[in-house]
Short mmCIF file of C-alpha atoms in Angstrom, two decimals:
data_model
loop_
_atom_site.label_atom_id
_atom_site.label_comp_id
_atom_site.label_asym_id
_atom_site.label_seq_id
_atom_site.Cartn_x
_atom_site.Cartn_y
_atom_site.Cartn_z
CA UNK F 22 35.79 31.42 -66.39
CA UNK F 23 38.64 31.50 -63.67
CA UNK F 24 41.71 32.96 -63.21
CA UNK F 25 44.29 30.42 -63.17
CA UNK F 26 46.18 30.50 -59.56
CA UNK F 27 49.94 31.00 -59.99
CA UNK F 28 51.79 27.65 -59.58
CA UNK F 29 53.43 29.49 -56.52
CA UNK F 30 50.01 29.52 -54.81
CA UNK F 31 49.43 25.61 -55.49
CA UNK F 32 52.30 24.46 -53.88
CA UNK F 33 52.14 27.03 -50.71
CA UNK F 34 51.09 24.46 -47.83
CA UNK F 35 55.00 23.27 -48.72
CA UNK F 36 56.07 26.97 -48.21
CA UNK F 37 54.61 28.13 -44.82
CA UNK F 38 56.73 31.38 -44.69
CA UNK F 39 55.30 32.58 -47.78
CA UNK F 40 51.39 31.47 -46.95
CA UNK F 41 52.33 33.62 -43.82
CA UNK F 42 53.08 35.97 -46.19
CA UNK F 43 50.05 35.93 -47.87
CA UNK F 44 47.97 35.91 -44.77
CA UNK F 45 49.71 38.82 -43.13
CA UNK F 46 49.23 40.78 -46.59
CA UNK F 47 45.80 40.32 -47.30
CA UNK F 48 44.65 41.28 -43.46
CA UNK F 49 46.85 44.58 -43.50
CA UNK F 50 45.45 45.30 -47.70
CA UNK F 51 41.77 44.49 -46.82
CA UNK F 52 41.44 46.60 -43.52
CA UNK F 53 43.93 49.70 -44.77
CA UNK F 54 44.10 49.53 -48.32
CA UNK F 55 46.21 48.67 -50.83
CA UNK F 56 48.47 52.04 -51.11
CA UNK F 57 48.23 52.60 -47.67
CA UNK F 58 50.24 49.01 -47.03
CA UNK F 59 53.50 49.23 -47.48
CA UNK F 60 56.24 46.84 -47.41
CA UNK F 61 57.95 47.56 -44.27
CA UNK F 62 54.34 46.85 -42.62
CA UNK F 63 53.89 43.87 -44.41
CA UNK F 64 57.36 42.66 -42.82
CA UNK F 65 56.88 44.25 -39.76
CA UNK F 66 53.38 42.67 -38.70
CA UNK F 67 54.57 38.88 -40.46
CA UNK F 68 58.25 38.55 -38.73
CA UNK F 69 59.17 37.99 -41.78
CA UNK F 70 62.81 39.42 -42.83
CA UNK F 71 62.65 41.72 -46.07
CA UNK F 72 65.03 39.48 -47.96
CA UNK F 73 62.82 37.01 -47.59
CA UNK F 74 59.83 38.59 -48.68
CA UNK F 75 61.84 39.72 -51.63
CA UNK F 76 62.72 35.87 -52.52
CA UNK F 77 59.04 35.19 -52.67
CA UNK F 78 57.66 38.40 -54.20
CA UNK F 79 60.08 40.58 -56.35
CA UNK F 80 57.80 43.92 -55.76
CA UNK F 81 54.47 44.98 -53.83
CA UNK F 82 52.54 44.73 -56.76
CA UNK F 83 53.52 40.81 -57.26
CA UNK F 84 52.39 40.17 -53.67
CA UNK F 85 49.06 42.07 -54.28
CA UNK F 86 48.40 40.24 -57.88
CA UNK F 87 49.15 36.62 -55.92
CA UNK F 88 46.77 37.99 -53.20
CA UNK F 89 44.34 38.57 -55.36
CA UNK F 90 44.33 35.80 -57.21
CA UNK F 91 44.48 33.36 -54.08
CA UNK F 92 40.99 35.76 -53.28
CA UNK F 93 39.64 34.94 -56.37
CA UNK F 94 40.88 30.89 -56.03
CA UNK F 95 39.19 30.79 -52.38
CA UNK F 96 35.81 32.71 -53.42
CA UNK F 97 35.15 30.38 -57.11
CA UNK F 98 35.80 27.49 -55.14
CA UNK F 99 33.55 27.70 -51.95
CA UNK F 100 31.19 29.38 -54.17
CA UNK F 101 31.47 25.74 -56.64
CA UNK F 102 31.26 23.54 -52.91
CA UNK F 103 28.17 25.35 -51.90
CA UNK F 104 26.31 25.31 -55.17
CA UNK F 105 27.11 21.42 -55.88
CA UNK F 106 25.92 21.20 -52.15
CA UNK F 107 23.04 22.91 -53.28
CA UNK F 108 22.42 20.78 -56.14
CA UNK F 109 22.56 17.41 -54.34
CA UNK F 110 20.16 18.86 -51.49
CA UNK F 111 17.74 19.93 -54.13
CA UNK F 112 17.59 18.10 -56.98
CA UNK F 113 14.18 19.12 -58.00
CA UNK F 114 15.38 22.83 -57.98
CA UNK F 115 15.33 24.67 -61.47
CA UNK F 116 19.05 25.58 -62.04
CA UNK F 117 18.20 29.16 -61.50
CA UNK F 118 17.21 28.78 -58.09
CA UNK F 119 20.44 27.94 -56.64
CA UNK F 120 21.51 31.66 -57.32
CA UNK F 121 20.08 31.75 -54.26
CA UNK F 122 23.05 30.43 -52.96
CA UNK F 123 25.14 32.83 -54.35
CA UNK F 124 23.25 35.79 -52.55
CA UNK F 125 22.50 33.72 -49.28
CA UNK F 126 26.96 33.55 -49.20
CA UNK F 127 27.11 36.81 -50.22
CA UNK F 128 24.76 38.08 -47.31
CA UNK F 129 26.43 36.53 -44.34
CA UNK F 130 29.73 37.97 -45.89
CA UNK F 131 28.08 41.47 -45.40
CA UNK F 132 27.25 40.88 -42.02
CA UNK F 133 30.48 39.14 -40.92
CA UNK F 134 32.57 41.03 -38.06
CA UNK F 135 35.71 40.76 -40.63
CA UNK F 136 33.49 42.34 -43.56
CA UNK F 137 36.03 45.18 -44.68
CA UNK F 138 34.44 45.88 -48.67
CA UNK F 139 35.19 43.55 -51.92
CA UNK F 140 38.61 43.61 -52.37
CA UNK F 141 38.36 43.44 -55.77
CA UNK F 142 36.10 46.21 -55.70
CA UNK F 143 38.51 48.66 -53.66
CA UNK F 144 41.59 47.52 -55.93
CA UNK F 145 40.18 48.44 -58.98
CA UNK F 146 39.74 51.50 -57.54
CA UNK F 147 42.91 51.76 -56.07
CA UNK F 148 44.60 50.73 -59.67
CA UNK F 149 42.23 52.71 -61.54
CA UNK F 150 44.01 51.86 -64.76
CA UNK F 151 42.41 49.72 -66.86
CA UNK F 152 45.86 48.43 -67.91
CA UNK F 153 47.13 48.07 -64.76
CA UNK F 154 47.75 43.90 -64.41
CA UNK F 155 46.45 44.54 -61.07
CA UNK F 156 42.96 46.04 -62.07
CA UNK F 157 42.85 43.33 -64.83
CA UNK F 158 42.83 40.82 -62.25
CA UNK F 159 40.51 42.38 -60.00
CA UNK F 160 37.77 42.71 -63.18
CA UNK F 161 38.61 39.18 -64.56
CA UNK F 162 37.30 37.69 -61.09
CA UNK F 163 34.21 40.17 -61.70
CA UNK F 164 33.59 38.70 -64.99
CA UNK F 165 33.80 35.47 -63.49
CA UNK F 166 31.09 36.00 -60.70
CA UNK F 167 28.92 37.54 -64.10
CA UNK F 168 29.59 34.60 -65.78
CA UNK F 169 28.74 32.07 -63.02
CA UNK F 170 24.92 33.64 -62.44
CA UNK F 171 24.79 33.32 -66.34
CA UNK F 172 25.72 30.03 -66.06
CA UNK F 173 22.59 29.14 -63.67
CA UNK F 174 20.52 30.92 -66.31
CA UNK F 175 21.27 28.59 -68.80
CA UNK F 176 16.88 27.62 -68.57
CA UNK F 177 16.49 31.34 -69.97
CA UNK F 178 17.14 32.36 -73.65
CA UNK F 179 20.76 33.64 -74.55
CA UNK F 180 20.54 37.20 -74.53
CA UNK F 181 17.68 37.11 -71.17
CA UNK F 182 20.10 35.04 -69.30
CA UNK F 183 22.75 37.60 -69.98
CA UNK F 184 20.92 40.68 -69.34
CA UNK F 185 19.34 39.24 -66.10
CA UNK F 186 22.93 38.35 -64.75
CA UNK F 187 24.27 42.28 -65.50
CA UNK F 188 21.66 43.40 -63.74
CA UNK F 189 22.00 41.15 -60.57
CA UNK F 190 25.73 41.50 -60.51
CA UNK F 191 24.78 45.04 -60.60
CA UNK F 192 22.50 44.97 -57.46
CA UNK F 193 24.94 42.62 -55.73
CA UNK F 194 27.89 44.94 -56.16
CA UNK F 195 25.39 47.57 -55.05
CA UNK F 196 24.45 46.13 -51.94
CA UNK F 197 28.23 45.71 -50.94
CA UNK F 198 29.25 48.94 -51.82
CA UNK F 199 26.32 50.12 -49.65
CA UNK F 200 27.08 47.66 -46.81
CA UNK F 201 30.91 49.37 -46.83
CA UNK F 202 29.93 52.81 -47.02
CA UNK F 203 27.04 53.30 -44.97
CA UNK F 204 27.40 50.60 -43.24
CA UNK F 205 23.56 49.35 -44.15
CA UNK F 206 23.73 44.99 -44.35
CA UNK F 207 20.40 44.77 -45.17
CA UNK F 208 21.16 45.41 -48.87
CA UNK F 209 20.67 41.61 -49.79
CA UNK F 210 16.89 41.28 -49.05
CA UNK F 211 16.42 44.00 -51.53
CA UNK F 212 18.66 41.77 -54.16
CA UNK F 213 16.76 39.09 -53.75
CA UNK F 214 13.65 40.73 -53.98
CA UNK F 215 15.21 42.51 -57.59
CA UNK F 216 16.15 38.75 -58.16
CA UNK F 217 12.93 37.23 -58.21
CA UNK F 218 10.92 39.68 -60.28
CA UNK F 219 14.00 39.15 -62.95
CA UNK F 220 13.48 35.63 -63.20
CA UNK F 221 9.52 35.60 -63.47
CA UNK F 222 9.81 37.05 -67.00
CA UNK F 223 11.66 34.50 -69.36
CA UNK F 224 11.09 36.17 -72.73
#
């Protein structure tokens, strides 16, 4: 499952102002915050005129939702590049094991120097709403991550596949909440570790 980017993102290498845009936007939202980013510091830090921000993005909340979902388009599709990567360098591999992509990704994120939180994380929270079109993004593309460990559980029965992805989601989310908080990066060794006693037990 993946949200469908906006036909605005798609054609954005033709509109460098607004990719600028974009850029400028999702630095200043993932180091201050979404509320805390306001429109005159979008503008400000891009060199980009109001008027023309306004052409490209009738509100704030248009520019988050497009940042968002240019997030989510990045994330699904390096996630897709390593895991077919994955696939051709181990053939033999069960399709389970290449979750082990998914956490190896997700653990050099964490110990990045630009690791700031999940975004989608801190805008659901942020839009705490459940309504909000902006924390309906931000859970879609968490539904998508669930859905693409359940996917490499497709060796396990139905309702174990799904269970087993919840409950590594769960840990993963964990580990980056903990990694943004308390600034502890060694939350992914534990994952794996709740990873591989998960998978021993197929029925």
């Amino acid at each position: 499952m993946k949200l469908d980017p906006t036909e605005s993102f798609v054609t954005n290498r033709n509109q460098p102002r607004k990719e600028h845009l974009l850029n400028t936007a999702y630095t200043l939202f993932s180091t201050n915050g979404f509320h805390r980013t306001g429109i005159d510091t979008i503008v400000q830090h891009s060199g980009v005129s109001k008027t023309t921000m306004y052409k490209y993005f009738r509100s704030k909340e248009e520019l988050v939702l497009e940042v968002l979902k240019r997030r989510h388009y990045e994330i699904m599709n390096r996630m897709d590049n390593y895991l077919n990567a994955s696939k051709r360098r181990h053939p033999e591999y069960a399709l389970h094991q290449h979750i082990e992509v998914i956490l190896d990704e997700t653990d050099q994120w964490i110990r990045s120097e630009t690791f700031t939180g999940c975004d989608f994380i801190n805008a659901c929270a942020e839009f705490a709403d459940h309504k909000d079109p902006i924390h309906q993004v931000a859970a879609k593309h968490k539904r998508a991550i669930l859905q693409k460990i359940e996917d490499l559980l497709a060796d396990y029965p139905s309702t174990k596949a799904e269970q087993i992805a919840r409950q590594i989601v769960l840990a993963l989310d964990g580990a980056i909440v903990r990694a943004q908080v308390l600034g502890d990066k060694s939350g992914i060794a534990l994952v794996r570790s709740i990873a591989a006693s998960l998978l021993q037990v197929r029925n």
